[in-house]
Tab-separated table of C-alpha atoms in Angstrom:
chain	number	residue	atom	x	y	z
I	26	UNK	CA	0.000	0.000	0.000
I	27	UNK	CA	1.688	3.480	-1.175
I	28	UNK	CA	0.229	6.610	0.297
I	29	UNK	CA	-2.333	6.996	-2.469
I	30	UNK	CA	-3.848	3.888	-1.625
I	31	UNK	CA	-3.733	4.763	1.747
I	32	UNK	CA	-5.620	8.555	1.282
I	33	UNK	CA	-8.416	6.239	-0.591
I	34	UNK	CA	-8.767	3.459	2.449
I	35	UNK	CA	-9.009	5.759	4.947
I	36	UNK	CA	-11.668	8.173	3.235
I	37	UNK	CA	-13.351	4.867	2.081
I	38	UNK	CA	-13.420	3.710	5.680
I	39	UNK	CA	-15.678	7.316	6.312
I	40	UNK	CA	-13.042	8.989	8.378
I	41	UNK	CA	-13.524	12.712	8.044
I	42	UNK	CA	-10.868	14.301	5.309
I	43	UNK	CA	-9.315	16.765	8.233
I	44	UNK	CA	-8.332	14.097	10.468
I	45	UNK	CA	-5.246	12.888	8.312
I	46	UNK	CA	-2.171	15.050	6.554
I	47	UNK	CA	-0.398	12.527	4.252
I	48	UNK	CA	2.662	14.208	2.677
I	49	UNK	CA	2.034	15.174	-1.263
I	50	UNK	CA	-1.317	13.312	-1.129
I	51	UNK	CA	-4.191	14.780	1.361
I	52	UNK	CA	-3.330	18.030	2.934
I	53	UNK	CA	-5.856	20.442	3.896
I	54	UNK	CA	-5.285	24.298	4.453
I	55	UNK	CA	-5.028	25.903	6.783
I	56	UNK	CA	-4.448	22.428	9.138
I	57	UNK	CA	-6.283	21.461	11.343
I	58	UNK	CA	-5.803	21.691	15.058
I	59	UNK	CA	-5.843	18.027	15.560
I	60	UNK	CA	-4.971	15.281	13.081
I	61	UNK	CA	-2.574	12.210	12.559
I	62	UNK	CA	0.176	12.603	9.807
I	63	UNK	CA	2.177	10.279	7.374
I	64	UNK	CA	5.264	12.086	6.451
I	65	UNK	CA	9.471	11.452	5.214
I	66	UNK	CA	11.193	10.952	8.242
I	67	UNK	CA	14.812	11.037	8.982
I	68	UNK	CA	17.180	8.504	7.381
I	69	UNK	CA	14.992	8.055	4.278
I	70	UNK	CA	12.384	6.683	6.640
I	71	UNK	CA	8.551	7.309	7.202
I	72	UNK	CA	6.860	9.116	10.038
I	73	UNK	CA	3.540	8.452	11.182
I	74	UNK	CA	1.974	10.103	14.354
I	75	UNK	CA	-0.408	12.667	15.638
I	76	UNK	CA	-0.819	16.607	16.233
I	77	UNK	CA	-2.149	17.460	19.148
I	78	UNK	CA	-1.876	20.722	20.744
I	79	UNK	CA	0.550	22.450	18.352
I	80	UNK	CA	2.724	19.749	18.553
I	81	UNK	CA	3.698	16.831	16.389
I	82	UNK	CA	4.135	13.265	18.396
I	83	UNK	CA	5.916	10.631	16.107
I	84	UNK	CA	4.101	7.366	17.419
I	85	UNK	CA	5.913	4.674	14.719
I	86	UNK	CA	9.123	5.208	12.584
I	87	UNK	CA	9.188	2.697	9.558
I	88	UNK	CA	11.667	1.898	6.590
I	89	UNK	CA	9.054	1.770	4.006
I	90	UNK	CA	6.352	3.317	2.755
I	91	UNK	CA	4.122	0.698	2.489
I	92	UNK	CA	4.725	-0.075	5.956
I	93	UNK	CA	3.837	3.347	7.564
I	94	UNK	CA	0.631	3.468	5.320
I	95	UNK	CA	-0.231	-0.167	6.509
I	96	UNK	CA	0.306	0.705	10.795
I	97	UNK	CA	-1.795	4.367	10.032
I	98	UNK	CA	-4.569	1.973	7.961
I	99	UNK	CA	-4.864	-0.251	10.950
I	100	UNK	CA	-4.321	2.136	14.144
I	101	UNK	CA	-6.854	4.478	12.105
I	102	UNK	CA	-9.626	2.082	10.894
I	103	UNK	CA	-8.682	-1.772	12.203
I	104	UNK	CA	-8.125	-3.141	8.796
I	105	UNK	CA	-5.404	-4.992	7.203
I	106	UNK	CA	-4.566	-3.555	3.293
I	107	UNK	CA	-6.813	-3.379	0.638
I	108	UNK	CA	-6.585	-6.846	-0.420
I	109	UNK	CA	-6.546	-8.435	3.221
C-alpha cells in the first residue's frame, strides 16, 4: 500500500478528510488543530503520528512506505490492506 492507496482506504473507511495530513497526497489548508500525519522521516524513513496541541508526536518510525501506510490503515480504521 503506497500513500495513495492509503488517502483512498481511509476516506473509504468514512473517516472525516481533516483528520489525516499525508505528505504530497491529502493536505488540507489551513491544518487542522488536531490530526494524525504520514510524512518522510529522517534517514529516508517514514513518520507516522499525531498533532495534538501544536505539537507533532511521532508514534511509529518505519523503513518503508508501504509499511507506515499499513500501521496508520490499521491504528486508524482496524483493517489490514486493501486486499486483506
Amino acid at each position: 500500500m503506497n500513500r495513495h492507496e492509503l488517502a483512498e482506504a481511509l476516506t473509504a473507511a468514512g473517516l472525516p478528510p481533516e483528520s489525516f495530513q499525508i505528505a504530497e497526497v491529502h493536505e488540507t489548508s489551513p491544518p487542522p488543530t488536531d490530526f494524525w500525519f504520514l510524512r518522510p522521516g529522517s534517514d529516508d524513513g517514514w513518520e507516522v503520528g499525531a498533532y495534538e496541541r501544536g505539537q507533532f508526536d511521532v508514534r511509529a518510525n518505519f523503513d518503508t512506505e508501504s509499511d507506515a501506510a499499513q500501521w496508520m490503515l490499521t491504528t486508524l480504521v482496524g483493517q489490514r490492506g486493501l486486499s486483506g
